[in-house]
CSV table of C-alpha atoms in Angstrom, one decimal:
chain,number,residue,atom,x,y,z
I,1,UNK,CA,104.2,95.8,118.4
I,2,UNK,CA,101.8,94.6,121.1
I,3,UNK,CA,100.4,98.2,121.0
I,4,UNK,CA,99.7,98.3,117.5
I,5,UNK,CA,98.2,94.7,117.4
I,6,UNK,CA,95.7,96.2,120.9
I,7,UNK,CA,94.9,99.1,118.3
I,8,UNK,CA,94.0,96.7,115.6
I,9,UNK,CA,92.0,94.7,117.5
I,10,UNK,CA,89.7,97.5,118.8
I,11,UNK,CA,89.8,98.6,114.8
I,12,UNK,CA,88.8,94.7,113.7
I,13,UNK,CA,86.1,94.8,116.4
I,14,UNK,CA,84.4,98.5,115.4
I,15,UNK,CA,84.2,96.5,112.3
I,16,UNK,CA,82.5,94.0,113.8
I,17,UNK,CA,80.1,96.3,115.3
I,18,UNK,CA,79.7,98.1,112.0
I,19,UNK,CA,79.3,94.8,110.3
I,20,UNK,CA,75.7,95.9,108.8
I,21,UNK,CA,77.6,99.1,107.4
I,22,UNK,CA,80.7,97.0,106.4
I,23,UNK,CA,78.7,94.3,104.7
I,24,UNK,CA,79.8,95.3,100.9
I,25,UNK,CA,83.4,95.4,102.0
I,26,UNK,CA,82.6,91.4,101.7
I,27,UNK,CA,80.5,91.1,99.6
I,28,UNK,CA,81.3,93.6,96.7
I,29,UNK,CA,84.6,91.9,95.3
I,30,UNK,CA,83.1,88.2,94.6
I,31,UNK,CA,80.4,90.3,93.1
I,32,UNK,CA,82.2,91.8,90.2
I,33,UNK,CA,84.1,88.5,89.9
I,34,UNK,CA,80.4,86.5,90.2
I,35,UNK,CA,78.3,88.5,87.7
I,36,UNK,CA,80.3,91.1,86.1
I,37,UNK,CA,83.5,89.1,85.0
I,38,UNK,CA,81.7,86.0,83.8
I,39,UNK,CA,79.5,88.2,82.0
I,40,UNK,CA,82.1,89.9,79.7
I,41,UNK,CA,83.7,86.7,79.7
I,42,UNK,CA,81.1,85.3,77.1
I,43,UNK,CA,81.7,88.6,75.0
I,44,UNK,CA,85.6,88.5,74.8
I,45,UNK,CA,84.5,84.5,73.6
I,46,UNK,CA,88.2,82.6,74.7
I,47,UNK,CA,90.0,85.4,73.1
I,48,UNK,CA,93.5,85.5,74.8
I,49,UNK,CA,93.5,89.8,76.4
I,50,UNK,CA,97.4,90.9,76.6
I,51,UNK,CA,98.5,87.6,76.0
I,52,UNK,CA,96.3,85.8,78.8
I,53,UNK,CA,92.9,84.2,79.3
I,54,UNK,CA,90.3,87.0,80.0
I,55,UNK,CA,89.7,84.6,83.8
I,56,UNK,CA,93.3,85.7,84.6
I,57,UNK,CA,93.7,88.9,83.2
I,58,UNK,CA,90.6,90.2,85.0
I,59,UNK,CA,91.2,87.9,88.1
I,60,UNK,CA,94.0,90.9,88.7
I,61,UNK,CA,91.7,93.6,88.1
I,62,UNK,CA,89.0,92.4,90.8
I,63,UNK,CA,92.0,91.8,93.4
I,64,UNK,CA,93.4,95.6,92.7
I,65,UNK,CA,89.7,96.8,93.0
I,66,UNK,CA,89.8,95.7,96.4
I,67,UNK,CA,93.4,97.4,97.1
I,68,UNK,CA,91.3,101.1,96.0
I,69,UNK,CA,88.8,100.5,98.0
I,70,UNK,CA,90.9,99.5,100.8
I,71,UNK,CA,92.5,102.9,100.6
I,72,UNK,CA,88.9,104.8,100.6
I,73,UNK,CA,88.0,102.9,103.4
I,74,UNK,CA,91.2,103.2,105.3
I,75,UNK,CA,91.3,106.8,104.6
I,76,UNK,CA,87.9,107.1,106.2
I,77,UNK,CA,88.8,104.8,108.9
I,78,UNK,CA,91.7,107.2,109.8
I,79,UNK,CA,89.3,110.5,109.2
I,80,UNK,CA,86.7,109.0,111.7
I,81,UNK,CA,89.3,107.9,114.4
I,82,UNK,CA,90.6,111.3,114.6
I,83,UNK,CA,87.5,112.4,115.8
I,84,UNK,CA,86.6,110.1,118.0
I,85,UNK,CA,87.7,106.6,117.2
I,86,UNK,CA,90.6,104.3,118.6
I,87,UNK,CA,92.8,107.7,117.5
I,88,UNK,CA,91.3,109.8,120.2
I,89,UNK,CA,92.1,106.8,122.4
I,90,UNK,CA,95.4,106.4,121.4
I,91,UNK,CA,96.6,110.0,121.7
I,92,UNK,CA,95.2,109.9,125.4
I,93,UNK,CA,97.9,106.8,126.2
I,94,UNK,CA,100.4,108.9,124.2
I,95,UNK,CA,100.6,106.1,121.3
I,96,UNK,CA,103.2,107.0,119.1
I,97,UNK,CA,102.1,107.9,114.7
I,98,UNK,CA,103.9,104.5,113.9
I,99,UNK,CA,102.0,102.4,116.4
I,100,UNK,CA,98.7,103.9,115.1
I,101,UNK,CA,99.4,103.6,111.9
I,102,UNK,CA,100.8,99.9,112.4
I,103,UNK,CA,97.0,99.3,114.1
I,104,UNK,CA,95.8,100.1,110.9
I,105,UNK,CA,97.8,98.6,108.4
I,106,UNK,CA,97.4,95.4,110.7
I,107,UNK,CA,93.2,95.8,111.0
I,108,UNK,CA,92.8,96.7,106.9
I,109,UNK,CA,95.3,94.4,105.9
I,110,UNK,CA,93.2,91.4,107.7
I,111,UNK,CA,89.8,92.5,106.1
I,112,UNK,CA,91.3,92.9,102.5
I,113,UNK,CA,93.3,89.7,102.6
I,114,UNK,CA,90.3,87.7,103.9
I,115,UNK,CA,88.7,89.3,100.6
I,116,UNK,CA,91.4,88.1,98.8
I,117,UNK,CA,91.4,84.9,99.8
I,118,UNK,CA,87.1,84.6,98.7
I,119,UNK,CA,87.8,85.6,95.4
I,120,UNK,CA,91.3,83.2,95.2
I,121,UNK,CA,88.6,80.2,96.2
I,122,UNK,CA,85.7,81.6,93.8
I,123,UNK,CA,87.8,81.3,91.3
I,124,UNK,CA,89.1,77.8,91.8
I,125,UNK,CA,84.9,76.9,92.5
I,126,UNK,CA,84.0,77.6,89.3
I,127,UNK,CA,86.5,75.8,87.6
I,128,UNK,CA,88.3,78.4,86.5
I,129,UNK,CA,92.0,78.5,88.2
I,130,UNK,CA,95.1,77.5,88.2
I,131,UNK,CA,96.1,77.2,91.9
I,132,UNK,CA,99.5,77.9,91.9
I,133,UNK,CA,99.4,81.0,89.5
I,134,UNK,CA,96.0,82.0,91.8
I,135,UNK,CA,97.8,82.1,95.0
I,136,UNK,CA,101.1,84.2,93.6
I,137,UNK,CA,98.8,86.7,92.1
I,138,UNK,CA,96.7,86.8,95.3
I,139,UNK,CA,99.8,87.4,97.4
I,140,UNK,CA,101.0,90.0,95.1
I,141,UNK,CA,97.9,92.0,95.9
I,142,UNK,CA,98.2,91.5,99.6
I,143,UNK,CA,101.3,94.0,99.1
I,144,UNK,CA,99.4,96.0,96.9
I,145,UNK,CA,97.0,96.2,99.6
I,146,UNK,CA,99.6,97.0,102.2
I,147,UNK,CA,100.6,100.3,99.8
I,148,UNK,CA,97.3,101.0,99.8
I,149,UNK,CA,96.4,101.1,103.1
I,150,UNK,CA,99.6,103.4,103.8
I,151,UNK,CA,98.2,105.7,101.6
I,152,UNK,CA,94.8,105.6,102.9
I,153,UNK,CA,96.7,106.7,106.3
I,154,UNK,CA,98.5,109.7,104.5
I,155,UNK,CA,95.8,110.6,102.9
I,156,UNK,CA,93.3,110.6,106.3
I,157,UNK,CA,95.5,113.0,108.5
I,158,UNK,CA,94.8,115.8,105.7
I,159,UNK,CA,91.1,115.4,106.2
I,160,UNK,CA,88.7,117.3,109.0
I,161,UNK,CA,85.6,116.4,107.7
I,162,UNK,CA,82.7,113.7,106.9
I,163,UNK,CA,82.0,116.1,103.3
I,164,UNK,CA,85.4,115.8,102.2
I,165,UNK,CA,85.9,112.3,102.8
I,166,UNK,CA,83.4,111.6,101.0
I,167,UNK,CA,83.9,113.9,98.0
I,168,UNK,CA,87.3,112.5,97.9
I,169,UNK,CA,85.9,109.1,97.7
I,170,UNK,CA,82.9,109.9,95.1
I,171,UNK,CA,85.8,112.2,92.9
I,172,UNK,CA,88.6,109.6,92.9
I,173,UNK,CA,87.4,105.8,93.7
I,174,UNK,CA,85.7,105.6,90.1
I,175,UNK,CA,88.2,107.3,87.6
I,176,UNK,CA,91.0,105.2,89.4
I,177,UNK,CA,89.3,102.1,88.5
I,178,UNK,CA,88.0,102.9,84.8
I,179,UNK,CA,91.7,104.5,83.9
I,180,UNK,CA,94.0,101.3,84.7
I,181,UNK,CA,93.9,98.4,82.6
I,182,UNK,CA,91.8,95.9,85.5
I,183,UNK,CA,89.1,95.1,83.2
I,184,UNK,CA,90.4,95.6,80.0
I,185,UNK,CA,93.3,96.3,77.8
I,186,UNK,CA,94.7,99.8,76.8
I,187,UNK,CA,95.5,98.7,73.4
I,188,UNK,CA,93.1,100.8,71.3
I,189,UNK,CA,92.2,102.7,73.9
I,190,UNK,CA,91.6,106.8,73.0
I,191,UNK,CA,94.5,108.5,74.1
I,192,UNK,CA,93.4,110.4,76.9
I,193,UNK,CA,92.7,107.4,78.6
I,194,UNK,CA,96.1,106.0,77.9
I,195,UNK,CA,97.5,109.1,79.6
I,196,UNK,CA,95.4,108.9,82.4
I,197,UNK,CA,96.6,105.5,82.8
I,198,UNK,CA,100.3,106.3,82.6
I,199,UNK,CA,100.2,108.4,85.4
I,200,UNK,CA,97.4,106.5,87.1
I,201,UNK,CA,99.4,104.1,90.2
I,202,UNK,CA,96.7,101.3,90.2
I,203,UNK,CA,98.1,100.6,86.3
I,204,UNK,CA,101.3,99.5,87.6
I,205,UNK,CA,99.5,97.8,90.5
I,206,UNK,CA,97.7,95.6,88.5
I,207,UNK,CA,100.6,95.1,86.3
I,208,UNK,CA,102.2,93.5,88.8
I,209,UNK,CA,99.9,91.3,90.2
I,210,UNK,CA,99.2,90.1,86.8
I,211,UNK,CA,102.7,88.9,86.4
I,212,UNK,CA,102.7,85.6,87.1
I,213,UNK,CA,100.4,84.8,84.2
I,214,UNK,CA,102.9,87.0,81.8
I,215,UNK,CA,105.6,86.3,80.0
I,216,UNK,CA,107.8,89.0,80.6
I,217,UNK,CA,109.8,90.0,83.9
I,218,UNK,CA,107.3,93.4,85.1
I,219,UNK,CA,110.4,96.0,84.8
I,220,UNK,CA,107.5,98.5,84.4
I,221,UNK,CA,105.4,97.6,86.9
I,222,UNK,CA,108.1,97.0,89.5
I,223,UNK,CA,109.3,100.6,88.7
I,224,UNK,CA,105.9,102.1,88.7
I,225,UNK,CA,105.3,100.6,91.9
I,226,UNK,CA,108.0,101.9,93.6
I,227,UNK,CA,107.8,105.4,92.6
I,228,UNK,CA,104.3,105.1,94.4
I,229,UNK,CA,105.5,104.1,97.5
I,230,UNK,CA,108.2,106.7,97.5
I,231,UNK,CA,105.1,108.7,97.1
I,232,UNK,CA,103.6,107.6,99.6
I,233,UNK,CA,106.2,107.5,102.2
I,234,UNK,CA,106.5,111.2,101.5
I,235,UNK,CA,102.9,112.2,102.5
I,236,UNK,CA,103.5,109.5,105.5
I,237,UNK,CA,106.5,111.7,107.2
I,238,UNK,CA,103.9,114.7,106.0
I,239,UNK,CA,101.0,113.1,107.9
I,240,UNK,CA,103.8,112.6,111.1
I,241,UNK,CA,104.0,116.4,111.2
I,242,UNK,CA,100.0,116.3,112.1
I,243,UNK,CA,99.9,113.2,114.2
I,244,UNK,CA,99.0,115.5,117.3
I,245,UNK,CA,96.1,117.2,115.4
I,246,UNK,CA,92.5,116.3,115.8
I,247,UNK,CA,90.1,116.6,113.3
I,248,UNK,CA,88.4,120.2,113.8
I,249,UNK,CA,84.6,118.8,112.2
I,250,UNK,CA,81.6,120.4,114.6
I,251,UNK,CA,79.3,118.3,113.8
């Protein structure tokens, strides 16, 4: 433990140092709540959106948007380190793969709940919560976030390169968001999109963190979620089997 939290603080502090580059980590979340959900708040007019007020309902999506891009980021952190970040120092002291990966699920965990926690006040600043509902969803996507970040991890020890980081990020990051339900309903959606969505893990993500301003227990999003993190506990012991490898980038 006292490993993993050294680890995490030499992670929090490369953020720190990086704070120019890391700015829209902060800033990017109050953002879409600031401009783009009040906006389509005045077209949806007070219409209830899956049985909820539009505030709520989209209050979800924002939160989840900050669980993808926590994985994107932490897959990058994890491609970087591997090069020569706190991994390269890590091997050197013979850290074990669960230490390292506890350093980062500790470091990205901090940022995205701190990001959690701005849009959970934002919301109650502009009159537009209810506290106690706020602060369950907001916790619920803390967890989500904590999936997230594992898969980020996975997902970084299968990458040895700055290009495919990247195309991984530009391919994925956008049809994730636009094919669950964060912004808006599936009802009357065209089917492709609801197929997307069934298979899509961030659906049942935000599913879940919407519950508490449902009425009905989230069987679906509870079993969705833990299918996912099956999933991801898979390409974890994967990723263990190439714990020793460095990335092999030349330039």
């Amino acid at each position: 433990m006292k490993t993993s939290l050294t680890l995490a603080r030499f992670h929090l502090l490369s953020v720190w140092n990086w704070r120019t580059s890391h700015l829209s980590r902060v800033i990017e979340a109050p953002a879409y709540f600031l401009f783009m959900v009040t906006g389509l708040d005045t077209l949806v007019a007070g219409t209830r959106v899956d049985g909820m007020a539009y505030d709520d309902f989209a209050y979800a999506g924002v939160l989840v948007v900050i669980a993808v891009r926590a994985l994107f980021w932490c897959m990058g952190d994890v491609a970087n380190d591997r090069k020569w970040g706190v991994y390269a120092v890590a091997r050197t002291t013979h850290v074990s793969f669960p230490q390292y990966v506890g350093s980062i699920l500790a470091a990205n965990t901090v940022v995205a709940t701190v990001q959690i926690a701005a849009i959970c006040v934002l919301k109650q600043l502009l009159g537009r919560g209810s506290p106690v509902q706020d602060l369950r969803m907001a916790g619920l996507a803390v967890l989500v976030c904590l999936l997230t970040v594992l898969t980020g991890c996975a997902l970084g020890f299968g990458i040895n390169s700055y290009s495919k980081r990247d195309l991984m990020t530009s391919l994925f990051s956008l049809p994730l968001v636009m094919t669950a339900p964060l912004f808006y309903s599936l009802d009357g959606l065209p089917l492709f999109m609801r197929v997307l969505a069934a298979v899509n893990p961030f659906t049942y993500c935000v599913l879940l963190v919407r519950s508490p301003a449902a009425d009905s227990f989230p069987t679906q999003a509870i079993t969705g979620c833990l299918a996912a993190a099956l999933l991801v506990l898979g390409g974890l012991y994967l990723a263990a089997g190439r714990h020793e490898l460095a990335s092999n980038e030349q330039g």
